[in-house]
C-alpha atoms as a printed R data frame, in Angstrom:
    type eleno elety resid chain resno      x      y       z
1   ATOM     1    CA   UNK     A     1 29.966 -0.675 -20.521
2   ATOM     2    CA   UNK     A     2 28.051  3.009 -19.868
3   ATOM     3    CA   UNK     A     3 26.834  4.896 -16.158
4   ATOM     4    CA   UNK     A     4 24.358  7.887 -16.936
5   ATOM     5    CA   UNK     A     5 24.777  9.262 -13.989
6   ATOM     6    CA   UNK     A     6 22.773 12.157 -13.179
7   ATOM     7    CA   UNK     A     7 25.488 13.109 -10.769
8   ATOM     8    CA   UNK     A     8 28.097 10.382 -10.211
9   ATOM     9    CA   UNK     A     9 30.491 11.820  -7.449
10  ATOM    10    CA   UNK     A    10 26.562  9.995  -5.662
11  ATOM    11    CA   UNK     A    11 26.450  7.248  -7.108
12  ATOM    12    CA   UNK     A    12 30.433  6.241  -8.624
13  ATOM    13    CA   UNK     A    13 29.809  3.225  -6.028
14  ATOM    14    CA   UNK     A    14 27.728  1.672  -7.853
15  ATOM    15    CA   UNK     A    15 28.979  1.878 -10.656
16  ATOM    16    CA   UNK     A    16 31.398 -0.131  -9.249
17  ATOM    17    CA   UNK     A    17 29.410 -3.156  -7.747
18  ATOM    18    CA   UNK     A    18 27.120 -2.990 -11.401
19  ATOM    19    CA   UNK     A    19 30.306 -4.081 -12.979
20  ATOM    20    CA   UNK     A    20 32.537 -5.806 -10.676
21  ATOM    21    CA   UNK     A    21 35.467 -3.550 -11.414
22  ATOM    22    CA   UNK     A    22 38.665 -4.304 -10.034
23  ATOM    23    CA   UNK     A    23 39.701 -1.074  -7.978
24  ATOM    24    CA   UNK     A    24 43.321 -2.328  -7.993
25  ATOM    25    CA   UNK     A    25 45.142 -1.895 -11.644
26  ATOM    26    CA   UNK     A    26 41.381  0.247 -12.705
27  ATOM    27    CA   UNK     A    27 42.328  3.642 -13.863
28  ATOM    28    CA   UNK     A    28 39.853  7.015 -14.810
29  ATOM    29    CA   UNK     A    29 40.802  9.565 -17.805
30  ATOM    30    CA   UNK     A    30 38.998 12.361 -16.202
31  ATOM    31    CA   UNK     A    31 37.372 14.819 -18.315
32  ATOM    32    CA   UNK     A    32 35.810 18.379 -16.794
33  ATOM    33    CA   UNK     A    33 36.047 20.414 -20.090
34  ATOM    34    CA   UNK     A    34 32.165 20.624 -19.264
35  ATOM    35    CA   UNK     A    35 33.198 22.453 -15.996
36  ATOM    36    CA   UNK     A    36 34.970 24.993 -17.718
37  ATOM    37    CA   UNK     A    37 32.613 27.629 -17.836
38  ATOM    38    CA   UNK     A    38 31.460 26.817 -13.787
39  ATOM    39    CA   UNK     A    39 35.259 28.137 -12.256
40  ATOM    40    CA   UNK     A    40 35.891 26.875  -8.538
41  ATOM    41    CA   UNK     A    41 33.391 24.107  -9.891
42  ATOM    42    CA   UNK     A    42 32.539 22.172  -6.450
43  ATOM    43    CA   UNK     A    43 31.263 18.956  -8.600
44  ATOM    44    CA   UNK     A    44 34.982 18.712  -9.927
45  ATOM    45    CA   UNK     A    45 36.184 18.737  -6.524
46  ATOM    46    CA   UNK     A    46 34.069 16.115  -5.559
47  ATOM    47    CA   UNK     A    47 34.763 14.048  -8.099
48  ATOM    48    CA   UNK     A    48 37.884 13.689  -7.689
49  ATOM    49    CA   UNK     A    49 37.301 13.462  -2.977
50  ATOM    50    CA   UNK     A    50 35.226 10.076  -3.817
51  ATOM    51    CA   UNK     A    51 37.590  8.444  -6.573
52  ATOM    52    CA   UNK     A    52 40.364  8.990  -3.732
53  ATOM    53    CA   UNK     A    53 38.181  7.940  -1.667
54  ATOM    54    CA   UNK     A    54 37.471  4.744  -3.117
55  ATOM    55    CA   UNK     A    55 41.249  4.486  -4.535
56  ATOM    56    CA   UNK     A    56 40.299  4.690  -7.823
57  ATOM    57    CA   UNK     A    57 43.218  5.696  -9.983
58  ATOM    58    CA   UNK     A    58 42.200  9.244 -12.123
59  ATOM    59    CA   UNK     A    59 44.103 11.586 -14.279
60  ATOM    60    CA   UNK     A    60 42.969 14.296 -15.668
61  ATOM    61    CA   UNK     A    61 42.738 14.438 -19.590
62  ATOM    62    CA   UNK     A    62 41.806 17.390 -22.023
63  ATOM    63    CA   UNK     A    63 40.670 16.793 -25.547
64  ATOM    64    CA   UNK     A    64 40.683 19.609 -27.260
65  ATOM    65    CA   UNK     A    65 41.508 20.472 -30.741
66  ATOM    66    CA   UNK     A    66 42.550 17.245 -30.827
67  ATOM    67    CA   UNK     A    67 42.300 14.346 -33.657
68  ATOM    68    CA   UNK     A    68 39.948 11.581 -33.673
69  ATOM    69    CA   UNK     A    69 43.786  9.758 -34.120
70  ATOM    70    CA   UNK     A    70 45.613 11.601 -31.236
71  ATOM    71    CA   UNK     A    71 42.555 11.160 -28.050
72  ATOM    72    CA   UNK     A    72 41.798  7.538 -29.420
73  ATOM    73    CA   UNK     A    73 45.825  6.350 -28.668
74  ATOM    74    CA   UNK     A    74 45.976  8.745 -25.429
75  ATOM    75    CA   UNK     A    75 42.927  7.075 -23.946
76  ATOM    76    CA   UNK     A    76 43.265  3.997 -25.189
77  ATOM    77    CA   UNK     A    77 45.576  3.333 -22.612
78  ATOM    78    CA   UNK     A    78 43.058  3.677 -19.741
79  ATOM    79    CA   UNK     A    79 40.525  1.368 -18.813
80  ATOM    80    CA   UNK     A    80 37.840  4.075 -18.179
81  ATOM    81    CA   UNK     A    81 36.728  8.007 -19.600
82  ATOM    82    CA   UNK     A    82 35.132 10.301 -16.631
83  ATOM    83    CA   UNK     A    83 33.051 13.485 -18.464
84  ATOM    84    CA   UNK     A    84 32.024 15.248 -15.797
85  ATOM    85    CA   UNK     A    85 29.161 17.688 -15.520
86  ATOM    86    CA   UNK     A    86 28.791 21.758 -16.399
87  ATOM    87    CA   UNK     A    87 27.849 23.363 -19.152
88  ATOM    88    CA   UNK     A    88 27.173 20.641 -21.443
89  ATOM    89    CA   UNK     A    89 26.593 23.053 -24.865
90  ATOM    90    CA   UNK     A    90 30.027 24.114 -23.703
91  ATOM    91    CA   UNK     A    91 31.134 20.296 -24.390
92  ATOM    92    CA   UNK     A    92 28.816 19.848 -27.485
93  ATOM    93    CA   UNK     A    93 30.878 22.943 -28.962
94  ATOM    94    CA   UNK     A    94 34.389 21.387 -28.234
95  ATOM    95    CA   UNK     A    95 33.580 17.846 -29.223
96  ATOM    96    CA   UNK     A    96 32.358 19.180 -32.567
97  ATOM    97    CA   UNK     A    97 36.086 21.055 -32.462
98  ATOM    98    CA   UNK     A    98 38.296 18.415 -31.839
99  ATOM    99    CA   UNK     A    99 37.967 14.969 -33.073
100 ATOM   100    CA   UNK     A   100 36.268 12.761 -29.498
101 ATOM   101    CA   UNK     A   101 32.725 12.214 -31.293
102 ATOM   102    CA   UNK     A   102 34.126  9.921 -33.583
103 ATOM   103    CA   UNK     A   103 36.834  8.958 -31.168
104 ATOM   104    CA   UNK     A   104 34.357  8.285 -28.524
105 ATOM   105    CA   UNK     A   105 32.956  5.298 -30.069
106 ATOM   106    CA   UNK     A   106 35.588  3.957 -31.532
107 ATOM   107    CA   UNK     A   107 37.198  3.081 -27.337
108 ATOM   108    CA   UNK     A   108 32.788  2.342 -26.304
109 ATOM   109    CA   UNK     A   109 33.339 -0.842 -29.184
110 ATOM   110    CA   UNK     A   110 37.030 -1.650 -28.499
111 ATOM   111    CA   UNK     A   111 35.447 -2.116 -24.784
112 ATOM   112    CA   UNK     A   112 35.974  1.182 -22.487
113 ATOM   113    CA   UNK     A   113 34.538  2.677 -19.716
114 ATOM   114    CA   UNK     A   114 31.727  5.402 -19.886
115 ATOM   115    CA   UNK     A   115 31.415  7.435 -16.806
116 ATOM   116    CA   UNK     A   116 29.058 10.422 -17.191
117 ATOM   117    CA   UNK     A   117 27.779 13.106 -14.946
118 ATOM   118    CA   UNK     A   118 25.424 15.523 -15.778
119 ATOM   119    CA   UNK     A   119 26.605 17.085 -18.509
120 ATOM   120    CA   UNK     A   120 28.478 14.334 -19.709
121 ATOM   121    CA   UNK     A   121 25.510 12.015 -19.157
122 ATOM   122    CA   UNK     A   122 23.208 14.069 -21.274
123 ATOM   123    CA   UNK     A   123 24.996 14.967 -23.763
124 ATOM   124    CA   UNK     A   124 25.438 10.875 -25.283
125 ATOM   125    CA   UNK     A   125 21.428 11.185 -25.752
126 ATOM   126    CA   UNK     A   126 20.791 12.138 -29.548
127 ATOM   127    CA   UNK     A   127 20.170 15.868 -28.775
128 ATOM   128    CA   UNK     A   128 20.552 18.755 -26.701
129 ATOM   129    CA   UNK     A   129 17.313 20.694 -27.490
130 ATOM   130    CA   UNK     A   130 15.583 19.750 -25.012
131 ATOM   131    CA   UNK     A   131 18.244 21.539 -22.520
132 ATOM   132    CA   UNK     A   132 17.790 25.109 -23.591
133 ATOM   133    CA   UNK     A   133 15.417 26.092 -21.741
134 ATOM   134    CA   UNK     A   134 17.598 24.757 -18.319
135 ATOM   135    CA   UNK     A   135 21.340 25.621 -19.068
136 ATOM   136    CA   UNK     A   136 22.463 28.395 -21.308
137 ATOM   137    CA   UNK     A   137 23.100 27.520 -24.782
138 ATOM   138    CA   UNK     A   138 23.693 31.112 -24.854
139 ATOM   139    CA   UNK     A   139 27.284 30.896 -23.676
140 ATOM   140    CA   UNK     A   140 28.457 29.352 -27.733
141 ATOM   141    CA   UNK     A   141 26.380 31.964 -29.736
142 ATOM   142    CA   UNK     A   142 28.393 29.858 -32.254
143 ATOM   143    CA   UNK     A   143 26.429 26.375 -32.457
144 ATOM   144    CA   UNK     A   144 23.015 26.226 -33.793
145 ATOM   145    CA   UNK     A   145 23.144 22.690 -34.660
146 ATOM   146    CA   UNK     A   146 22.454 20.592 -30.610
147 ATOM   147    CA   UNK     A   147 22.820 17.131 -32.731
148 ATOM   148    CA   UNK     A   148 24.436 15.117 -29.542
149 ATOM   149    CA   UNK     A   149 26.345 11.591 -29.753
150 ATOM   150    CA   UNK     A   150 23.087  9.681 -29.962
151 ATOM   151    CA   UNK     A   151 25.313  6.829 -28.340
152 ATOM   152    CA   UNK     A   152 21.807  6.363 -25.733
153 ATOM   153    CA   UNK     A   153 18.454  6.837 -27.668
154 ATOM   154    CA   UNK     A   154 17.389  8.719 -24.415
155 ATOM   155    CA   UNK     A   155 17.098 12.591 -23.655
156 ATOM   156    CA   UNK     A   156 18.498 13.142 -20.005
157 ATOM   157    CA   UNK     A   157 17.561 15.682 -17.779
158 ATOM   158    CA   UNK     A   158 19.586 15.602 -14.642
159 ATOM   159    CA   UNK     A   159 18.925 16.835 -10.931
160 ATOM   160    CA   UNK     A   160 15.340 15.787 -11.262
161 ATOM   161    CA   UNK     A   161 13.753 16.832  -7.624
162 ATOM   162    CA   UNK     A   162 15.887 19.270  -6.958
163 ATOM   163    CA   UNK     A   163 14.912 22.306  -5.362
164 ATOM   164    CA   UNK     A   164 17.345 24.258  -8.300
165 ATOM   165    CA   UNK     A   165 15.764 22.372 -11.233
166 ATOM   166    CA   UNK     A   166 11.788 22.039 -10.038
167 ATOM   167    CA   UNK     A   167 10.266 24.448 -11.785
168 ATOM   168    CA   UNK     A   168 11.932 24.141 -15.172
169 ATOM   169    CA   UNK     A   169 11.409 20.277 -15.172
170 ATOM   170    CA   UNK     A   170  8.063 20.874 -14.614
171 ATOM   171    CA   UNK     A   171  7.529 23.421 -17.308
172 ATOM   172    CA   UNK     A   172  9.645 20.260 -19.424
173 ATOM   173    CA   UNK     A   173  7.410 17.622 -18.828
174 ATOM   174    CA   UNK     A   174  4.589 20.037 -20.301
175 ATOM   175    CA   UNK     A   175  6.281 20.509 -24.021
176 ATOM   176    CA   UNK     A   176  7.688 17.029 -23.748
177 ATOM   177    CA   UNK     A   177  6.110 14.718 -21.964
178 ATOM   178    CA   UNK     A   178  7.050 10.937 -21.672
179 ATOM   179    CA   UNK     A   179  9.774 12.175 -24.282
180 ATOM   180    CA   UNK     A   180 12.616 12.339 -21.263
181 ATOM   181    CA   UNK     A   181 14.398 10.127 -19.291
182 ATOM   182    CA   UNK     A   182 14.401 11.803 -16.235
183 ATOM   183    CA   UNK     A   183 17.150 11.644 -13.548
184 ATOM   184    CA   UNK     A   184 17.549 12.148  -9.960
185 ATOM   185    CA   UNK     A   185 21.132 12.451  -8.048
186 ATOM   186    CA   UNK     A   186 20.833  9.210  -7.029
187 ATOM   187    CA   UNK     A   187 20.888  8.054  -9.829
188 ATOM   188    CA   UNK     A   188 21.498  6.449 -13.329
189 ATOM   189    CA   UNK     A   189 21.164  5.123 -16.674
190 ATOM   190    CA   UNK     A   190 23.815  1.478 -16.489
191 ATOM   191    CA   UNK     A   191 23.833  0.254 -20.435
192 ATOM   192    CA   UNK     A   192 25.780 -3.360 -19.916
193 ATOM   193    CA   UNK     A   193 26.029 -4.568 -23.364
194 ATOM   194    CA   UNK     A   194 21.981 -4.982 -24.125
195 ATOM   195    CA   UNK     A   195 20.876 -4.633 -20.516
196 ATOM   196    CA   UNK     A   196 19.912 -1.486 -19.869
197 ATOM   197    CA   UNK     A   197 18.505 -0.578 -16.432
198 ATOM   198    CA   UNK     A   198 17.660  2.293 -14.460
199 ATOM   199    CA   UNK     A   199 19.647  2.355 -10.635
200 ATOM   200    CA   UNK     A   200 19.220  3.617  -7.354
201 ATOM   201    CA   UNK     A   201 21.577  3.982  -4.700
């Protein structure tokens, strides 16, 4: 049950409608580790504002340096796991330094919902090799293996058709062609069991 958005705070209502979420008792573990490289990140506050406006209960969660068993034990009490954006390589590095990689797979198999936004979506694909020219992998020079979680087969590129990334996205298309899945900020990949589609708000 995956909702992989370019910018989740723009599309979170589609997550609720696509999965028929009962917001009254629905709880979200909100993970903003990717945003640590951007102090005061505006999108983090926007995520929280949108969740509050929608009546979704969220709780800040940190998985850094925790074991697989700790993470599973702590996240089982939530209905959904929301991983927001920031630097995708910093996020991957912290995943590798913890037990998160295996924990998230078990949690998804236990029926937990996953909401990704930008980096939180891209890291669910097979690798981050395709993002090296539009992000900043040099932030974590010790990270040399860009193998991601490989939960979906898509090489996700968020923020398509935004002015900031226009030139870099054009270059990416030339290098990677149709191997990439571009998402605009009002789009998300929805995975519900065997059903997979890209939805647009």
